[in-house]
């Protein structure tokens, strides 16, 4: 159970210096009321901030929560933070946020992809935690049910004994009953009535516990089935390095069967799995159950051979986001010279820029240059 929400990060000005003593608000997206401020604080001299709130705000949410960071005037400073789920604490990390800085589409796109991957991993951890909690609650209910069954059995025995005593007391006497006998009969009847009421109450409690037990058992089985399905889907998901090749081979097969392709762009929604090495696309049913804003996207450009320019009938494919090895398999049939240039950037080992651009002409003398990210630039 989440008992606390903690938002952390560092706020910087556009010149890279700390933004000190500024009001920051942690906002939560609710189902009906939109964005709601749940915690407020000020940045320190170093620009860092820490906002803390109890976890009651999450009780009515049935989906993964969405947070953002806003300034004192309501302006949005950061969205899509990294979310880490502990046993009792939900950590919302905005990292280093530049206030009023220039946008860098490539950097923002990579950062968003990393945050989305972390958010989906956190959602998976929440699902696992709910499964474990349901399992523990089921064990506790099983114990309570057994104890209650034992109490009911004992009450049944006591009830039989009381009925026997009452029948024995009400047997015809040889002489008139005195006041003591009459009082004893009344006492036994009252005790018998009380025992019957207590027995009905215990049986009602047993029915309630059985209903809760069956409900939790069903929920546990459903969660386990969802978790098994999720694990199986992740294991079968294609590797990112071969995804473009797989789609290209499918398109070639369609062309071979006589299907004419027009210029288009294929966009897949899903999430990163296996430490970012695999991409699991959502099917229609899965996409209807998740927030599309929390899904990662991978896009591929499609340009049929008939739309290529007069440069030998060849056009430059889109290889941004692939590894050099995967790009080499795609570019090798073009017969052009390829140069790989290492540049600072993320994700490490992926192509972040290409020249010519996707769809560009490829005359025979063209040299294809691929810029591959090698990580952040080291300060001298």
CSV table of C-alpha atoms in Angstrom, one decimal:
chain,number,residue,atom,x,y,z
A,1,UNK,CA,0.0,0.0,0.0
A,2,UNK,CA,1.4,3.4,-1.0
A,3,UNK,CA,1.4,5.7,2.0
A,4,UNK,CA,3.5,8.6,0.7
A,5,UNK,CA,4.2,10.4,-2.5
A,6,UNK,CA,7.7,12.1,-2.8
A,7,UNK,CA,8.5,14.4,-5.7
A,8,UNK,CA,12.2,15.3,-6.2
A,9,UNK,CA,14.4,17.1,-8.8
A,10,UNK,CA,16.5,20.2,-9.6
A,11,UNK,CA,15.3,23.3,-11.3
A,12,UNK,CA,17.8,25.2,-13.4
A,13,UNK,CA,17.6,28.6,-15.3
A,14,UNK,CA,18.1,28.7,-19.0
A,15,UNK,CA,21.8,29.7,-18.4
A,16,UNK,CA,22.3,26.4,-16.5
A,17,UNK,CA,22.5,28.0,-13.1
A,18,UNK,CA,20.3,26.9,-10.1
A,19,UNK,CA,16.8,28.5,-9.9
A,20,UNK,CA,16.8,29.3,-6.2
A,21,UNK,CA,13.9,30.1,-3.9
A,22,UNK,CA,11.1,29.5,-6.5
A,23,UNK,CA,7.7,28.0,-5.8
A,24,UNK,CA,7.1,24.6,-7.4
A,25,UNK,CA,3.9,22.6,-7.3
A,26,UNK,CA,3.5,18.8,-7.7
A,27,UNK,CA,0.3,18.2,-9.7
A,28,UNK,CA,-1.7,14.9,-10.2
A,29,UNK,CA,-4.1,14.3,-13.1
A,30,UNK,CA,-7.5,13.2,-11.7
A,31,UNK,CA,-10.2,11.3,-13.6
A,32,UNK,CA,-12.8,14.1,-13.3
A,33,UNK,CA,-11.2,17.3,-12.1
A,34,UNK,CA,-8.1,17.5,-14.5
A,35,UNK,CA,-4.8,18.5,-13.0
A,36,UNK,CA,-4.8,19.0,-9.2
A,37,UNK,CA,-2.0,20.4,-7.0
A,38,UNK,CA,-1.3,18.0,-4.2
A,39,UNK,CA,2.0,19.4,-2.8
A,40,UNK,CA,3.9,22.7,-2.8
A,41,UNK,CA,7.4,23.7,-1.8
A,42,UNK,CA,10.3,26.1,-2.7
A,43,UNK,CA,13.6,25.3,-4.3
A,44,UNK,CA,16.8,25.5,-2.3
A,45,UNK,CA,19.9,27.7,-3.1
A,46,UNK,CA,21.1,24.8,-5.2
A,47,UNK,CA,17.8,24.6,-7.1
A,48,UNK,CA,16.8,21.3,-5.7
A,49,UNK,CA,13.3,20.6,-4.3
A,50,UNK,CA,11.4,17.9,-2.4
A,51,UNK,CA,7.6,17.7,-2.2
A,52,UNK,CA,5.9,15.2,0.1
A,53,UNK,CA,2.3,14.1,0.2
A,54,UNK,CA,0.4,11.2,1.8
A,55,UNK,CA,-0.7,8.4,-0.5
A,56,UNK,CA,-4.5,9.0,0.0
A,57,UNK,CA,-4.6,10.9,-3.3
A,58,UNK,CA,-4.1,7.5,-5.1
A,59,UNK,CA,-7.0,5.6,-3.5
A,60,UNK,CA,-9.6,6.5,-6.2
A,61,UNK,CA,-7.2,5.9,-9.2
A,62,UNK,CA,-7.5,2.6,-11.1
A,63,UNK,CA,-4.8,3.4,-13.6
A,64,UNK,CA,-1.1,4.4,-13.3
A,65,UNK,CA,-1.0,8.0,-12.0
A,66,UNK,CA,0.3,10.9,-14.1
A,67,UNK,CA,2.3,13.7,-12.5
A,68,UNK,CA,3.7,17.0,-13.7
A,69,UNK,CA,5.7,19.9,-12.2
A,70,UNK,CA,4.3,23.4,-12.3
A,71,UNK,CA,5.5,26.9,-11.2
A,72,UNK,CA,4.0,29.3,-8.8
A,73,UNK,CA,1.9,30.9,-11.6
A,74,UNK,CA,0.7,27.6,-12.8
A,75,UNK,CA,3.1,27.3,-15.8
A,76,UNK,CA,4.1,23.7,-16.6
A,77,UNK,CA,7.8,23.1,-16.0
A,78,UNK,CA,8.1,19.4,-16.6
A,79,UNK,CA,6.0,16.4,-17.5
A,80,UNK,CA,6.5,12.6,-17.7
A,81,UNK,CA,8.8,12.1,-14.7
A,82,UNK,CA,10.5,8.9,-13.8
A,83,UNK,CA,8.3,6.9,-11.3
A,84,UNK,CA,9.7,4.4,-8.9
A,85,UNK,CA,7.4,2.3,-6.8
A,86,UNK,CA,8.5,1.0,-3.3
A,87,UNK,CA,6.5,-1.0,-0.8
A,88,UNK,CA,5.1,2.1,0.9
A,89,UNK,CA,6.5,5.1,-1.1
A,90,UNK,CA,6.0,6.4,-4.7
A,91,UNK,CA,9.0,8.3,-5.9
A,92,UNK,CA,8.4,10.9,-8.6
A,93,UNK,CA,11.7,12.1,-10.0
A,94,UNK,CA,11.8,15.1,-12.5
A,95,UNK,CA,15.6,15.0,-12.7
A,96,UNK,CA,17.2,18.3,-13.9
A,97,UNK,CA,14.5,20.6,-15.3
A,98,UNK,CA,15.6,23.7,-17.3
A,99,UNK,CA,13.2,26.6,-16.7
A,100,UNK,CA,12.5,28.5,-19.9
A,101,UNK,CA,15.3,26.6,-21.8
A,102,UNK,CA,15.3,26.1,-25.6
A,103,UNK,CA,13.6,22.9,-26.8
A,104,UNK,CA,15.7,20.1,-28.2
A,105,UNK,CA,13.3,17.8,-30.0
A,106,UNK,CA,15.8,14.8,-30.3
A,107,UNK,CA,16.8,15.1,-26.6
A,108,UNK,CA,13.2,15.5,-25.5
A,109,UNK,CA,12.2,12.6,-27.6
A,110,UNK,CA,14.9,10.3,-26.1
A,111,UNK,CA,14.2,11.5,-22.5
A,112,UNK,CA,10.4,10.9,-23.0
A,113,UNK,CA,11.1,7.4,-24.3
A,114,UNK,CA,13.2,6.7,-21.2
A,115,UNK,CA,10.5,8.1,-18.9
A,116,UNK,CA,7.8,6.1,-20.6
A,117,UNK,CA,9.8,2.9,-20.3
A,118,UNK,CA,10.3,3.6,-16.6
A,119,UNK,CA,6.6,4.4,-16.1
A,120,UNK,CA,5.5,1.1,-17.7
A,121,UNK,CA,8.0,-0.8,-15.6
A,122,UNK,CA,6.6,0.9,-12.5
A,123,UNK,CA,3.1,-0.1,-13.6
A,124,UNK,CA,4.3,-3.7,-13.9
A,125,UNK,CA,5.8,-3.5,-10.4
A,126,UNK,CA,2.4,-2.1,-9.0
A,127,UNK,CA,0.7,-5.1,-10.7
A,128,UNK,CA,3.1,-7.5,-9.0
A,129,UNK,CA,2.7,-5.8,-5.6
A,130,UNK,CA,-1.1,-6.0,-5.9
A,131,UNK,CA,-0.8,-9.7,-6.7
A,132,UNK,CA,1.4,-10.3,-3.6
A,133,UNK,CA,-1.0,-8.3,-1.4
A,134,UNK,CA,-4.0,-10.2,-2.7
A,135,UNK,CA,-2.1,-13.5,-1.9
A,136,UNK,CA,-1.3,-12.4,1.6
A,137,UNK,CA,-4.9,-11.3,2.2
A,138,UNK,CA,-6.2,-14.6,0.9
A,139,UNK,CA,-4.1,-16.5,3.4
A,140,UNK,CA,-5.3,-14.3,6.3
A,141,UNK,CA,-9.0,-14.9,5.2
A,142,UNK,CA,-8.4,-18.7,5.1
A,143,UNK,CA,-7.1,-18.6,8.6
A,144,UNK,CA,-10.1,-16.5,9.9
A,145,UNK,CA,-12.5,-18.8,8.1
A,146,UNK,CA,-11.0,-21.9,9.7
A,147,UNK,CA,-11.2,-20.3,13.1
A,148,UNK,CA,-14.8,-19.2,12.6
A,149,UNK,CA,-15.7,-22.7,11.4
A,150,UNK,CA,-14.2,-24.2,14.6
A,151,UNK,CA,-16.2,-21.7,16.7
A,152,UNK,CA,-19.5,-22.6,14.9
A,153,UNK,CA,-18.8,-26.3,15.4
A,154,UNK,CA,-18.4,-25.6,19.2
A,155,UNK,CA,-21.6,-23.5,19.2
A,156,UNK,CA,-23.4,-26.4,17.6
A,157,UNK,CA,-22.2,-28.8,20.3
A,158,UNK,CA,-23.2,-26.3,23.1
A,159,UNK,CA,-26.6,-25.9,21.4
A,160,UNK,CA,-27.3,-29.7,21.4
A,161,UNK,CA,-26.3,-29.8,25.1
A,162,UNK,CA,-28.6,-27.0,26.0
A,163,UNK,CA,-31.5,-28.6,24.2
A,164,UNK,CA,-30.9,-31.9,26.0
A,165,UNK,CA,-30.8,-30.1,29.4
A,166,UNK,CA,-34.1,-28.3,28.5
A,167,UNK,CA,-35.8,-31.5,27.5
A,168,UNK,CA,-34.7,-33.2,30.7
A,169,UNK,CA,-35.9,-30.3,32.8
A,170,UNK,CA,-39.3,-30.2,31.1
A,171,UNK,CA,-40.0,-33.9,31.8
A,172,UNK,CA,-43.2,-34.5,33.8
A,173,UNK,CA,-42.6,-34.3,37.5
A,174,UNK,CA,-44.3,-36.5,40.1
A,175,UNK,CA,-45.4,-33.4,42.0
A,176,UNK,CA,-46.0,-29.7,41.4
A,177,UNK,CA,-42.9,-27.7,40.2
A,178,UNK,CA,-41.5,-25.2,42.6
A,179,UNK,CA,-40.3,-21.7,41.7
A,180,UNK,CA,-36.7,-22.9,41.5
A,181,UNK,CA,-37.5,-25.3,38.7
A,182,UNK,CA,-39.6,-22.8,36.8
A,183,UNK,CA,-36.7,-20.3,37.0
A,184,UNK,CA,-34.3,-22.9,35.8
A,185,UNK,CA,-36.4,-23.7,32.7
A,186,UNK,CA,-36.7,-20.0,31.9
A,187,UNK,CA,-32.9,-19.6,32.2
A,188,UNK,CA,-32.2,-22.5,29.9
A,189,UNK,CA,-34.7,-21.2,27.3
A,190,UNK,CA,-33.1,-17.8,27.4
A,191,UNK,CA,-29.6,-19.3,27.1
A,192,UNK,CA,-30.8,-21.5,24.2
A,193,UNK,CA,-32.3,-18.5,22.4
A,194,UNK,CA,-29.0,-16.5,22.9
A,195,UNK,CA,-27.0,-19.4,21.5
A,196,UNK,CA,-29.2,-19.7,18.5
A,197,UNK,CA,-28.8,-15.9,17.8
A,198,UNK,CA,-25.0,-16.2,18.2
A,199,UNK,CA,-24.9,-19.2,15.9
A,200,UNK,CA,-26.8,-17.3,13.2
A,201,UNK,CA,-24.4,-14.3,13.6
A,202,UNK,CA,-21.4,-16.6,13.2
A,203,UNK,CA,-22.8,-18.2,10.1
A,204,UNK,CA,-23.6,-14.8,8.6
A,205,UNK,CA,-19.9,-13.8,9.3
A,206,UNK,CA,-18.7,-17.0,7.7
A,207,UNK,CA,-20.8,-16.3,4.6
A,208,UNK,CA,-19.4,-12.8,4.4
A,209,UNK,CA,-15.8,-14.0,4.7
A,210,UNK,CA,-16.4,-16.7,2.1
A,211,UNK,CA,-17.7,-14.1,-0.3
A,212,UNK,CA,-14.7,-11.9,0.3
A,213,UNK,CA,-12.4,-14.9,0.0
A,214,UNK,CA,-13.9,-16.0,-3.3
A,215,UNK,CA,-13.6,-12.4,-4.6
A,216,UNK,CA,-10.0,-12.1,-3.7
A,217,UNK,CA,-9.2,-15.5,-5.1
A,218,UNK,CA,-10.8,-14.5,-8.4
A,219,UNK,CA,-8.9,-11.2,-8.4
A,220,UNK,CA,-5.6,-13.0,-7.6
A,221,UNK,CA,-6.2,-15.5,-10.5
A,222,UNK,CA,-7.0,-12.7,-12.9
A,223,UNK,CA,-3.8,-10.7,-11.9
A,224,UNK,CA,-1.7,-13.9,-12.2
A,225,UNK,CA,-3.2,-14.5,-15.7
A,226,UNK,CA,-2.5,-10.9,-16.7
A,227,UNK,CA,1.1,-11.1,-15.4
A,228,UNK,CA,1.8,-14.5,-17.1
A,229,UNK,CA,0.4,-13.0,-20.4
A,230,UNK,CA,2.5,-9.9,-20.0
A,231,UNK,CA,5.7,-12.0,-19.4
A,232,UNK,CA,4.9,-14.2,-22.4
A,233,UNK,CA,4.3,-11.2,-24.6
A,234,UNK,CA,7.6,-9.6,-23.6
A,235,UNK,CA,9.6,-12.8,-24.3
A,236,UNK,CA,8.1,-13.0,-27.8
A,237,UNK,CA,8.5,-9.3,-28.6
A,238,UNK,CA,10.9,-8.6,-31.4
A,239,UNK,CA,14.3,-7.0,-30.8
A,240,UNK,CA,14.6,-3.3,-31.6
A,241,UNK,CA,17.6,-3.9,-33.9
A,242,UNK,CA,15.6,-6.3,-36.1
A,243,UNK,CA,12.2,-4.5,-36.0
A,244,UNK,CA,12.8,-2.4,-39.1
A,245,UNK,CA,14.2,-5.4,-41.0
A,246,UNK,CA,11.1,-7.5,-40.1
A,247,UNK,CA,8.7,-4.8,-41.3
A,248,UNK,CA,10.7,-4.2,-44.5
A,249,UNK,CA,10.6,-8.0,-45.3
A,250,UNK,CA,6.8,-8.0,-44.7
A,251,UNK,CA,6.4,-5.0,-47.1
A,252,UNK,CA,8.6,-6.7,-49.7
A,253,UNK,CA,6.4,-9.8,-49.4
A,254,UNK,CA,3.3,-7.7,-50.0
A,255,UNK,CA,4.9,-6.1,-53.1
A,256,UNK,CA,5.8,-9.6,-54.4
A,257,UNK,CA,2.1,-10.5,-54.2
A,258,UNK,CA,1.1,-7.5,-56.3
A,259,UNK,CA,0.2,-5.0,-53.6
A,260,UNK,CA,1.1,-1.5,-54.6
A,261,UNK,CA,2.5,0.7,-51.7
A,262,UNK,CA,2.3,4.5,-51.5
A,263,UNK,CA,4.4,6.9,-49.5
A,264,UNK,CA,3.4,6.4,-45.9
A,265,UNK,CA,4.6,6.3,-42.3
A,266,UNK,CA,4.1,3.3,-40.0
A,267,UNK,CA,3.7,4.2,-36.3
A,268,UNK,CA,3.7,1.4,-33.6
A,269,UNK,CA,2.6,2.1,-30.1
A,270,UNK,CA,3.9,-0.2,-27.3
A,271,UNK,CA,6.5,-0.2,-24.6
A,272,UNK,CA,10.2,-1.1,-24.2
A,273,UNK,CA,11.0,-4.5,-22.5
A,274,UNK,CA,14.1,-6.5,-21.6
A,275,UNK,CA,16.1,-3.5,-20.5
A,276,UNK,CA,15.3,-1.6,-23.7
A,277,UNK,CA,16.4,-4.3,-26.1
A,278,UNK,CA,12.9,-5.4,-27.2
A,279,UNK,CA,9.8,-3.5,-28.3
A,280,UNK,CA,6.3,-4.9,-27.4
A,281,UNK,CA,3.6,-3.4,-29.7
A,282,UNK,CA,0.1,-3.1,-28.2
A,283,UNK,CA,-2.7,-4.9,-29.9
A,284,UNK,CA,-6.1,-3.3,-30.2
A,285,UNK,CA,-7.4,-4.8,-26.9
A,286,UNK,CA,-4.3,-3.7,-25.0
A,287,UNK,CA,-4.3,-0.2,-26.5
A,288,UNK,CA,-7.9,0.3,-25.3
A,289,UNK,CA,-6.9,-0.5,-21.7
A,290,UNK,CA,-3.9,1.8,-21.4
A,291,UNK,CA,-3.3,5.5,-21.5
A,292,UNK,CA,-2.0,6.3,-25.0
A,293,UNK,CA,0.1,9.1,-23.7
A,294,UNK,CA,2.1,6.6,-21.6
A,295,UNK,CA,2.9,4.4,-24.6
A,296,UNK,CA,6.2,4.6,-26.5
A,297,UNK,CA,6.1,5.1,-30.3
A,298,UNK,CA,8.4,3.8,-33.1
A,299,UNK,CA,7.9,5.2,-36.6
A,300,UNK,CA,9.1,3.9,-40.0
A,301,UNK,CA,8.9,5.7,-43.3
A,302,UNK,CA,7.6,3.7,-46.3
A,303,UNK,CA,8.7,4.8,-49.8
A,304,UNK,CA,8.0,2.3,-52.7
A,305,UNK,CA,10.6,1.9,-55.4
A,306,UNK,CA,8.4,3.5,-58.0
A,307,UNK,CA,8.6,6.9,-56.1
A,308,UNK,CA,12.3,7.0,-56.0
A,309,UNK,CA,14.1,9.7,-58.1
A,310,UNK,CA,16.1,9.2,-61.3
A,311,UNK,CA,19.2,8.3,-59.3
A,312,UNK,CA,19.2,4.7,-60.3
A,313,UNK,CA,15.8,4.1,-58.8
A,314,UNK,CA,17.1,4.3,-55.2
A,315,UNK,CA,16.0,6.4,-52.2
A,316,UNK,CA,17.6,6.7,-48.8
A,317,UNK,CA,15.8,4.6,-46.1
A,318,UNK,CA,15.1,5.8,-42.6
A,319,UNK,CA,17.6,4.2,-40.2
A,320,UNK,CA,17.5,6.7,-37.3
A,321,UNK,CA,17.1,4.8,-34.0
A,322,UNK,CA,18.8,1.6,-35.3
A,323,UNK,CA,22.2,0.2,-34.5
A,324,UNK,CA,25.0,0.5,-37.1
A,325,UNK,CA,24.8,-3.3,-37.6
A,326,UNK,CA,21.1,-3.2,-38.3
A,327,UNK,CA,21.5,-0.2,-40.6
A,328,UNK,CA,24.3,-1.9,-42.5
A,329,UNK,CA,21.9,-4.8,-43.4
A,330,UNK,CA,19.4,-2.4,-44.8
A,331,UNK,CA,21.9,-0.2,-46.7
A,332,UNK,CA,24.1,-3.0,-48.1
A,333,UNK,CA,21.8,-3.7,-51.1
A,334,UNK,CA,22.0,-0.1,-52.1
A,335,UNK,CA,25.7,-0.4,-53.0
A,336,UNK,CA,26.7,3.0,-51.6
A,337,UNK,CA,29.7,3.9,-49.4
A,338,UNK,CA,28.7,4.2,-45.7
A,339,UNK,CA,30.7,6.2,-43.1
A,340,UNK,CA,29.9,5.9,-39.4
A,341,UNK,CA,30.7,9.0,-37.3
A,342,UNK,CA,30.7,8.9,-33.5
A,343,UNK,CA,29.1,11.9,-31.8
A,344,UNK,CA,28.1,12.7,-28.2
A,345,UNK,CA,24.5,11.8,-27.4
A,346,UNK,CA,21.9,9.2,-26.3
A,347,UNK,CA,20.9,6.4,-26.5
A,348,UNK,CA,24.4,5.0,-26.7
A,349,UNK,CA,25.0,2.9,-29.8
A,350,UNK,CA,22.0,4.1,-31.7
A,351,UNK,CA,22.0,6.2,-34.9
A,352,UNK,CA,20.7,9.7,-34.1
A,353,UNK,CA,21.2,11.5,-37.4
A,354,UNK,CA,21.6,10.4,-41.0
A,355,UNK,CA,22.7,12.2,-44.2
A,356,UNK,CA,21.0,12.0,-46.7
A,357,UNK,CA,17.7,12.3,-44.9
A,358,UNK,CA,15.1,9.5,-45.3
A,359,UNK,CA,13.6,9.5,-48.8
A,360,UNK,CA,16.5,11.5,-50.2
A,361,UNK,CA,18.1,10.7,-53.6
A,362,UNK,CA,21.1,8.4,-53.7
A,363,UNK,CA,23.2,9.0,-56.8
A,364,UNK,CA,26.0,6.4,-57.4
A,365,UNK,CA,28.7,8.7,-55.9
A,366,UNK,CA,26.7,9.4,-52.7
A,367,UNK,CA,28.5,8.8,-49.4
A,368,UNK,CA,26.0,7.9,-46.6
A,369,UNK,CA,27.0,9.3,-43.2
A,370,UNK,CA,25.5,7.9,-40.0
A,371,UNK,CA,26.0,9.7,-36.7
A,372,UNK,CA,26.1,7.2,-33.8
A,373,UNK,CA,25.7,8.3,-30.2
A,374,UNK,CA,28.5,7.4,-27.8
A,375,UNK,CA,27.1,9.0,-24.6
A,376,UNK,CA,27.3,12.4,-23.0
A,377,UNK,CA,30.2,14.7,-23.8
A,378,UNK,CA,32.9,14.5,-21.1
A,379,UNK,CA,33.9,17.9,-19.6
A,380,UNK,CA,37.6,18.7,-19.9
